[in-house]
Amino acid sequence: MSDALAGVNSMVSGLTDSINNAISALQAQKEQEAAAAANVQEFQKQVNKSSSNLQGQATDMGILAKNVTRLNVVSNLAANDKVDFYKFRVTSKGEATLGQVGDDGLRVQLMTRLGSVIADSNPDSGKDYEAFQKLQTGELTLDRGEYSLRVTREKGQSEKETMNYALQLQMGGYTQDYDTVAKQPDKSSSPYQMSTAQQTMLSGLNDAITSLSSISYGQTGTEKLLGSFNLFV
């Protein structure tokens, strides 16, 4: 009887130790997460989405760096707004995680820079849907490069209804949290309007073309290169 009781006591003691160890590990994890959260830098920008429905005019979310950045975007598909595009750049190969909240009936696709679909939230998209499920659980590997997120309505959803959503991307942990609040397009601006830097570059190019008359034809390669310095004077 005493041996049986000793065995029970030993089992109870072992179970208690296991529970205490699990609680200690959980507390340590929470303390680490709290410490990490306290050191996170937060950034926010507000932008107007392009009125274009082309991937090339995607709104920039930022740079996705493994264990460094987390990218968030908050926006909506307004009435009669067919699609939103967001672009981001991955700095190194790793497993990405996509978080999504918002109204039901939204379709999210992850695409390459050239427009090929990698992952699709539509259950009827076969392997692309399987890839999307991996993306949600942090098991989809992305190579270094540029990517886009495409947000649309599922088939059958009314285009007259505004649909709100928020998307989040990360690779592992993060120390910098970037929020992009994407507002509706500015109707007074063209989606193809040049930036200040582009306008300056075009102006310089025009000046260079105007100066081409300073280079006479029939020169040797060396003479032509030396003469081209006049373009930058």
PDB file of C-alpha atoms in Angstrom:
ATOM      1  CA  MET A   1       0.000   0.000   0.000  1.00  0.00           C
ATOM      2  CA  SER A   2       2.796   2.370   0.880  1.00  0.00           C
ATOM      3  CA  ASP A   3       4.550   1.603  -2.427  1.00  0.00           C
ATOM      4  CA  ALA A   4       1.366   2.379  -4.350  1.00  0.00           C
ATOM      5  CA  LEU A   5       0.899   5.619  -2.435  1.00  0.00           C
ATOM      6  CA  ALA A   6       4.504   6.570  -3.076  1.00  0.00           C
ATOM      7  CA  GLY A   7       3.973   5.923  -6.775  1.00  0.00           C
ATOM      8  CA  VAL A   8       0.895   8.153  -6.845  1.00  0.00           C
ATOM      9  CA  ASN A   9       2.740  10.894  -4.977  1.00  0.00           C
ATOM     10  CA  SER A  10       5.593  10.645  -7.463  1.00  0.00           C
ATOM     11  CA  MET A  11       3.188  10.954 -10.394  1.00  0.00           C
ATOM     12  CA  VAL A  12       1.465  13.954  -8.815  1.00  0.00           C
ATOM     13  CA  SER A  13       4.819  15.575  -8.119  1.00  0.00           C
ATOM     14  CA  GLY A  14       5.970  14.986 -11.695  1.00  0.00           C
ATOM     15  CA  LEU A  15       2.731  16.404 -13.086  1.00  0.00           C
ATOM     16  CA  THR A  16       3.035  19.459 -10.849  1.00  0.00           C
ATOM     17  CA  ASP A  17       6.596  20.042 -12.031  1.00  0.00           C
ATOM     18  CA  SER A  18       5.493  19.786 -15.669  1.00  0.00           C
ATOM     19  CA  ILE A  19       2.689  22.289 -15.115  1.00  0.00           C
ATOM     20  CA  ASN A  20       5.002  24.692 -13.288  1.00  0.00           C
ATOM     21  CA  ASN A  21       7.595  24.429 -16.060  1.00  0.00           C
ATOM     22  CA  ALA A  22       4.949  25.117 -18.693  1.00  0.00           C
ATOM     23  CA  ILE A  23       3.675  28.140 -16.753  1.00  0.00           C
ATOM     24  CA  SER A  24       7.215  29.465 -16.309  1.00  0.00           C
ATOM     25  CA  ALA A  25       7.944  29.052 -20.022  1.00  0.00           C
ATOM     26  CA  LEU A  26       4.715  30.855 -20.923  1.00  0.00           C
ATOM     27  CA  GLN A  27       5.501  33.705 -18.533  1.00  0.00           C
ATOM     28  CA  ALA A  28       9.022  34.004 -19.952  1.00  0.00           C
ATOM     29  CA  GLN A  29       7.615  34.101 -23.491  1.00  0.00           C
ATOM     30  CA  LYS A  30       5.147  36.839 -22.537  1.00  0.00           C
ATOM     31  CA  GLU A  31       7.917  38.846 -20.895  1.00  0.00           C
ATOM     32  CA  GLN A  32      10.059  38.532 -24.033  1.00  0.00           C
ATOM     33  CA  GLU A  33       7.151  39.596 -26.240  1.00  0.00           C
ATOM     34  CA  ALA A  34       6.408  42.551 -23.955  1.00  0.00           C
ATOM     35  CA  ALA A  35      10.061  43.616 -24.013  1.00  0.00           C
ATOM     36  CA  ALA A  36      10.164  43.319 -27.800  1.00  0.00           C
ATOM     37  CA  ALA A  37       6.924  45.283 -28.168  1.00  0.00           C
ATOM     38  CA  ALA A  38       8.319  48.057 -25.980  1.00  0.00           C
ATOM     39  CA  ASN A  39      11.266  48.460 -28.364  1.00  0.00           C
ATOM     40  CA  VAL A  40       9.235  48.504 -31.586  1.00  0.00           C
ATOM     41  CA  GLN A  41       9.417  51.707 -33.615  1.00  0.00           C
ATOM     42  CA  GLU A  42       6.127  52.729 -35.194  1.00  0.00           C
ATOM     43  CA  PHE A  43       5.725  54.676 -38.433  1.00  0.00           C
ATOM     44  CA  GLN A  44       2.615  55.807 -40.287  1.00  0.00           C
ATOM     45  CA  LYS A  45       1.915  57.428 -43.622  1.00  0.00           C
ATOM     46  CA  GLN A  46      -1.295  58.503 -45.323  1.00  0.00           C
ATOM     47  CA  VAL A  47      -1.452  58.312 -49.098  1.00  0.00           C
ATOM     48  CA  ASN A  48      -4.000  58.590 -51.865  1.00  0.00           C
ATOM     49  CA  LYS A  49      -4.356  55.477 -53.965  1.00  0.00           C
ATOM     50  CA  SER A  50      -3.930  55.776 -57.705  1.00  0.00           C
ATOM     51  CA  SER A  51      -7.101  56.016 -59.772  1.00  0.00           C
ATOM     52  CA  SER A  52      -5.528  53.531 -62.183  1.00  0.00           C
ATOM     53  CA  ASN A  53      -6.498  49.852 -62.091  1.00  0.00           C
ATOM     54  CA  LEU A  54      -3.068  48.767 -63.330  1.00  0.00           C
ATOM     55  CA  GLN A  55      -0.520  46.875 -61.240  1.00  0.00           C
ATOM     56  CA  GLY A  56       2.176  49.296 -62.362  1.00  0.00           C
ATOM     57  CA  GLN A  57       0.432  52.080 -60.414  1.00  0.00           C
ATOM     58  CA  ALA A  58       0.324  50.104 -57.143  1.00  0.00           C
ATOM     59  CA  THR A  59       0.468  51.882 -53.785  1.00  0.00           C
ATOM     60  CA  ASP A  60       3.811  51.314 -52.072  1.00  0.00           C
ATOM     61  CA  MET A  61       3.636  49.452 -48.734  1.00  0.00           C
ATOM     62  CA  GLY A  62       7.391  49.497 -48.144  1.00  0.00           C
ATOM     63  CA  ILE A  63      10.224  47.021 -47.639  1.00  0.00           C
ATOM     64  CA  LEU A  64       9.641  43.629 -46.016  1.00  0.00           C
ATOM     65  CA  ALA A  65      12.862  42.772 -44.163  1.00  0.00           C
ATOM     66  CA  LYS A  66      13.130  39.513 -42.213  1.00  0.00           C
ATOM     67  CA  ASN A  67      12.964  40.050 -38.429  1.00  0.00           C
ATOM     68  CA  VAL A  68      13.006  43.821 -38.963  1.00  0.00           C
ATOM     69  CA  THR A  69       9.831  45.221 -40.531  1.00  0.00           C
ATOM     70  CA  ARG A  70       6.117  44.576 -40.411  1.00  0.00           C
ATOM     71  CA  LEU A  71       3.979  46.182 -43.108  1.00  0.00           C
ATOM     72  CA  ASN A  72       0.329  47.117 -42.580  1.00  0.00           C
ATOM     73  CA  VAL A  73      -2.184  48.715 -44.906  1.00  0.00           C
ATOM     74  CA  VAL A  74      -5.695  49.902 -44.070  1.00  0.00           C
ATOM     75  CA  SER A  75      -8.124  50.902 -46.803  1.00  0.00           C
ATOM     76  CA  ASN A  76     -11.370  50.052 -48.567  1.00  0.00           C
ATOM     77  CA  LEU A  77     -12.818  49.325 -51.956  1.00  0.00           C
ATOM     78  CA  ALA A  78     -15.192  52.223 -52.484  1.00  0.00           C
ATOM     79  CA  ALA A  79     -18.390  51.927 -54.481  1.00  0.00           C
ATOM     80  CA  ASN A  80     -17.568  51.051 -58.107  1.00  0.00           C
ATOM     81  CA  ASP A  81     -13.884  50.659 -57.188  1.00  0.00           C
ATOM     82  CA  LYS A  82     -12.866  47.427 -58.910  1.00  0.00           C
ATOM     83  CA  VAL A  83      -9.353  46.739 -57.614  1.00  0.00           C
ATOM     84  CA  ASP A  84      -6.572  47.942 -55.309  1.00  0.00           C
ATOM     85  CA  PHE A  85      -2.904  47.100 -55.840  1.00  0.00           C
ATOM     86  CA  TYR A  86      -0.139  47.309 -53.233  1.00  0.00           C
ATOM     87  CA  LYS A  87       3.532  46.670 -53.868  1.00  0.00           C
ATOM     88  CA  PHE A  88       6.339  45.710 -51.507  1.00  0.00           C
ATOM     89  CA  ARG A  89       9.932  44.550 -51.778  1.00  0.00           C
ATOM     90  CA  VAL A  90      11.418  41.520 -50.017  1.00  0.00           C
ATOM     91  CA  THR A  91      15.092  41.962 -49.104  1.00  0.00           C
ATOM     92  CA  SER A  92      15.972  38.312 -48.423  1.00  0.00           C
ATOM     93  CA  LYS A  93      14.464  34.864 -48.883  1.00  0.00           C
ATOM     94  CA  GLY A  94      12.202  33.772 -46.044  1.00  0.00           C
ATOM     95  CA  GLU A  95       8.787  32.583 -44.877  1.00  0.00           C
ATOM     96  CA  ALA A  96       6.224  35.375 -45.075  1.00  0.00           C
ATOM     97  CA  THR A  97       2.991  35.684 -43.121  1.00  0.00           C
ATOM     98  CA  LEU A  98      -0.099  37.531 -44.332  1.00  0.00           C
ATOM     99  CA  GLY A  99      -2.767  38.648 -41.880  1.00  0.00           C
ATOM    100  CA  GLN A 100      -6.146  39.845 -43.108  1.00  0.00           C
ATOM    101  CA  VAL A 101      -9.242  41.342 -41.485  1.00  0.00           C
ATOM    102  CA  GLY A 102     -12.227  43.089 -43.002  1.00  0.00           C
ATOM    103  CA  ASP A 103     -15.572  42.594 -44.657  1.00  0.00           C
ATOM    104  CA  ASP A 104     -16.551  39.225 -46.071  1.00  0.00           C
ATOM    105  CA  GLY A 105     -16.436  38.814 -49.830  1.00  0.00           C
ATOM    106  CA  LEU A 106     -12.959  40.199 -50.487  1.00  0.00           C
ATOM    107  CA  ARG A 107     -10.419  38.374 -52.627  1.00  0.00           C
ATOM    108  CA  VAL A 108      -6.691  38.828 -52.007  1.00  0.00           C
ATOM    109  CA  GLN A 109      -3.999  37.640 -54.405  1.00  0.00           C
ATOM    110  CA  LEU A 110      -0.225  37.684 -54.031  1.00  0.00           C
ATOM    111  CA  MET A 111       1.505  38.339 -57.347  1.00  0.00           C
ATOM    112  CA  THR A 112       4.986  38.601 -58.776  1.00  0.00           C
ATOM    113  CA  ARG A 113       6.244  41.869 -60.214  1.00  0.00           C
ATOM    114  CA  LEU A 114       5.266  40.582 -63.660  1.00  0.00           C
ATOM    115  CA  GLY A 115       1.703  39.765 -62.618  1.00  0.00           C
ATOM    116  CA  SER A 116       1.838  35.991 -62.099  1.00  0.00           C
ATOM    117  CA  VAL A 117      -0.386  34.830 -59.225  1.00  0.00           C
ATOM    118  CA  ILE A 118       1.468  33.058 -56.410  1.00  0.00           C
ATOM    119  CA  ALA A 119      -1.316  32.759 -53.829  1.00  0.00           C
ATOM    120  CA  ASP A 120      -5.078  33.324 -53.990  1.00  0.00           C
ATOM    121  CA  SER A 121      -7.686  33.541 -51.216  1.00  0.00           C
ATOM    122  CA  ASN A 122     -10.379  32.115 -53.500  1.00  0.00           C
ATOM    123  CA  PRO A 123     -11.028  28.480 -52.441  1.00  0.00           C
ATOM    124  CA  ASP A 124     -11.621  27.524 -56.084  1.00  0.00           C
ATOM    125  CA  SER A 125      -8.116  28.549 -57.175  1.00  0.00           C
ATOM    126  CA  GLY A 126      -6.542  25.137 -56.501  1.00  0.00           C
ATOM    127  CA  LYS A 127      -2.814  25.203 -55.743  1.00  0.00           C
ATOM    128  CA  ASP A 128      -2.880  28.982 -55.456  1.00  0.00           C
ATOM    129  CA  TYR A 129      -5.390  28.631 -52.607  1.00  0.00           C
ATOM    130  CA  GLU A 130      -3.150  26.077 -50.905  1.00  0.00           C
ATOM    131  CA  ALA A 131      -0.299  28.565 -51.211  1.00  0.00           C
ATOM    132  CA  PHE A 132      -2.511  31.264 -49.685  1.00  0.00           C
ATOM    133  CA  GLN A 133      -3.239  29.038 -46.696  1.00  0.00           C
ATOM    134  CA  LYS A 134       0.511  28.573 -46.229  1.00  0.00           C
ATOM    135  CA  LEU A 135       0.938  32.329 -46.474  1.00  0.00           C
ATOM    136  CA  GLN A 136      -1.573  32.808 -43.669  1.00  0.00           C
ATOM    137  CA  THR A 137       0.323  30.414 -41.391  1.00  0.00           C
ATOM    138  CA  GLY A 138       3.803  31.709 -42.206  1.00  0.00           C
ATOM    139  CA  GLU A 139       4.837  28.696 -44.270  1.00  0.00           C
ATOM    140  CA  LEU A 140       5.097  30.220 -47.747  1.00  0.00           C
ATOM    141  CA  THR A 141       8.651  31.006 -48.838  1.00  0.00           C
ATOM    142  CA  LEU A 142       9.224  34.178 -50.840  1.00  0.00           C
ATOM    143  CA  ASP A 143      12.428  34.881 -52.707  1.00  0.00           C
ATOM    144  CA  ARG A 144      14.126  38.251 -52.684  1.00  0.00           C
ATOM    145  CA  GLY A 145      12.351  40.600 -55.076  1.00  0.00           C
ATOM    146  CA  GLU A 146       9.276  42.732 -55.716  1.00  0.00           C
ATOM    147  CA  TYR A 147       5.696  41.578 -55.169  1.00  0.00           C
ATOM    148  CA  SER A 148       2.158  42.936 -55.284  1.00  0.00           C
ATOM    149  CA  LEU A 149      -1.068  42.327 -53.406  1.00  0.00           C
ATOM    150  CA  ARG A 150      -4.264  42.555 -55.454  1.00  0.00           C
ATOM    151  CA  VAL A 151      -7.520  43.228 -53.602  1.00  0.00           C
ATOM    152  CA  THR A 152     -10.853  42.752 -55.378  1.00  0.00           C
ATOM    153  CA  ARG A 153     -14.400  41.639 -54.663  1.00  0.00           C
ATOM    154  CA  GLU A 154     -15.343  38.005 -54.976  1.00  0.00           C
ATOM    155  CA  LYS A 155     -17.720  37.181 -57.817  1.00  0.00           C
ATOM    156  CA  GLY A 156     -21.298  38.003 -56.910  1.00  0.00           C
ATOM    157  CA  GLN A 157     -20.389  40.833 -54.531  1.00  0.00           C
ATOM    158  CA  SER A 158     -22.102  44.136 -55.259  1.00  0.00           C
ATOM    159  CA  GLU A 159     -19.807  46.896 -56.510  1.00  0.00           C
ATOM    160  CA  LYS A 160     -22.153  49.457 -54.979  1.00  0.00           C
ATOM    161  CA  GLU A 161     -21.104  48.520 -51.441  1.00  0.00           C
ATOM    162  CA  THR A 162     -17.935  49.848 -49.801  1.00  0.00           C
ATOM    163  CA  MET A 163     -15.757  47.034 -48.441  1.00  0.00           C
ATOM    164  CA  ASN A 164     -13.225  47.720 -45.674  1.00  0.00           C
ATOM    165  CA  TYR A 165     -10.044  45.732 -45.119  1.00  0.00           C
ATOM    166  CA  ALA A 166      -6.651  45.676 -43.428  1.00  0.00           C
ATOM    167  CA  LEU A 167      -3.643  43.602 -44.514  1.00  0.00           C
ATOM    168  CA  GLN A 168      -0.436  42.792 -42.649  1.00  0.00           C
ATOM    169  CA  LEU A 169       2.853  41.279 -43.842  1.00  0.00           C
ATOM    170  CA  GLN A 170       5.868  40.119 -41.867  1.00  0.00           C
ATOM    171  CA  MET A 171       8.774  37.659 -41.896  1.00  0.00           C
ATOM    172  CA  GLY A 172       9.522  36.389 -38.413  1.00  0.00           C
ATOM    173  CA  GLY A 173       9.729  39.056 -35.722  1.00  0.00           C
ATOM    174  CA  TYR A 174       9.958  42.795 -36.235  1.00  0.00           C
ATOM    175  CA  THR A 175      11.382  45.933 -34.656  1.00  0.00           C
ATOM    176  CA  GLN A 176       9.817  48.450 -37.038  1.00  0.00           C
ATOM    177  CA  ASP A 177       6.074  48.647 -37.663  1.00  0.00           C
ATOM    178  CA  TYR A 178       4.916  50.532 -40.777  1.00  0.00           C
ATOM    179  CA  ASP A 179       1.270  51.561 -41.225  1.00  0.00           C
ATOM    180  CA  THR A 180      -0.038  52.765 -44.579  1.00  0.00           C
ATOM    181  CA  VAL A 181      -3.457  54.415 -44.556  1.00  0.00           C
ATOM    182  CA  ALA A 182      -4.535  54.310 -48.193  1.00  0.00           C
ATOM    183  CA  LYS A 183      -7.258  56.832 -48.947  1.00  0.00           C
ATOM    184  CA  GLN A 184      -9.349  57.075 -52.081  1.00  0.00           C
ATOM    185  CA  PRO A 185      -7.709  58.590 -55.191  1.00  0.00           C
ATOM    186  CA  ASP A 186      -7.370  62.337 -55.545  1.00  0.00           C
ATOM    187  CA  LYS A 187      -9.740  63.022 -58.437  1.00  0.00           C
ATOM    188  CA  SER A 188      -7.859  66.191 -59.355  1.00  0.00           C
ATOM    189  CA  SER A 189      -4.625  64.337 -60.145  1.00  0.00           C
ATOM    190  CA  SER A 190      -3.693  62.028 -62.993  1.00  0.00           C
ATOM    191  CA  PRO A 191      -2.485  58.495 -62.157  1.00  0.00           C
ATOM    192  CA  TYR A 192       0.337  59.111 -64.623  1.00  0.00           C
ATOM    193  CA  GLN A 193       1.449  62.444 -63.164  1.00  0.00           C
ATOM    194  CA  MET A 194       5.227  62.635 -62.836  1.00  0.00           C
ATOM    195  CA  SER A 195       6.939  63.059 -59.499  1.00  0.00           C
ATOM    196  CA  THR A 196       9.240  66.038 -58.864  1.00  0.00           C
ATOM    197  CA  ALA A 197      12.286  63.801 -59.320  1.00  0.00           C
ATOM    198  CA  GLN A 198      10.947  62.485 -62.632  1.00  0.00           C
ATOM    199  CA  GLN A 199      10.202  66.007 -63.844  1.00  0.00           C
ATOM    200  CA  THR A 200      13.749  67.113 -62.936  1.00  0.00           C
ATOM    201  CA  MET A 201      15.217  64.108 -64.734  1.00  0.00           C
ATOM    202  CA  LEU A 202      13.134  64.810 -67.845  1.00  0.00           C
ATOM    203  CA  SER A 203      14.219  68.450 -67.792  1.00  0.00           C
ATOM    204  CA  GLY A 204      17.861  67.358 -67.656  1.00  0.00           C
ATOM    205  CA  LEU A 205      17.277  64.936 -70.508  1.00  0.00           C
ATOM    206  CA  ASN A 206      15.725  67.688 -72.629  1.00  0.00           C
ATOM    207  CA  ASP A 207      18.719  69.932 -71.946  1.00  0.00           C
ATOM    208  CA  ALA A 208      21.063  67.108 -72.918  1.00  0.00           C
ATOM    209  CA  ILE A 209      19.204  66.494 -76.186  1.00  0.00           C
ATOM    210  CA  THR A 210      19.323  70.218 -76.956  1.00  0.00           C
ATOM    211  CA  SER A 211      23.091  70.124 -76.443  1.00  0.00           C
ATOM    212  CA  LEU A 212      23.597  67.225 -78.844  1.00  0.00           C
ATOM    213  CA  SER A 213      24.524  69.723 -81.550  1.00  0.00           C
ATOM    214  CA  SER A 214      27.806  70.241 -79.670  1.00  0.00           C
ATOM    215  CA  ILE A 215      28.870  66.748 -80.734  1.00  0.00           C
ATOM    216  CA  SER A 216      29.942  66.623 -84.362  1.00  0.00           C
ATOM    217  CA  TYR A 217      29.504  63.375 -86.233  1.00  0.00           C
ATOM    218  CA  GLY A 218      32.496  61.483 -87.532  1.00  0.00           C
ATOM    219  CA  GLN A 219      34.510  61.875 -84.318  1.00  0.00           C
ATOM    220  CA  THR A 220      36.551  59.062 -82.861  1.00  0.00           C
ATOM    221  CA  GLY A 221      35.170  57.257 -79.829  1.00  0.00           C
ATOM    222  CA  THR A 222      37.543  59.140 -77.511  1.00  0.00           C
ATOM    223  CA  GLU A 223      36.658  62.517 -78.991  1.00  0.00           C
ATOM    224  CA  LYS A 224      32.955  61.796 -78.717  1.00  0.00           C
ATOM    225  CA  LEU A 225      33.211  60.759 -75.053  1.00  0.00           C
ATOM    226  CA  LEU A 226      35.285  63.832 -74.201  1.00  0.00           C
ATOM    227  CA  GLY A 227      32.824  66.047 -76.038  1.00  0.00           C
ATOM    228  CA  SER A 228      29.903  64.527 -74.127  1.00  0.00           C
ATOM    229  CA  PHE A 229      31.157  66.172 -70.920  1.00  0.00           C
ATOM    230  CA  ASN A 230      29.625  69.364 -72.300  1.00  0.00           C
ATOM    231  CA  LEU A 231      26.206  67.820 -71.654  1.00  0.00           C
ATOM    232  CA  PHE A 232      26.747  68.115 -67.901  1.00  0.00           C
ATOM    233  CA  VAL A 233      28.237  71.625 -67.789  1.00  0.00           C
TER     234      VAL A 233
END
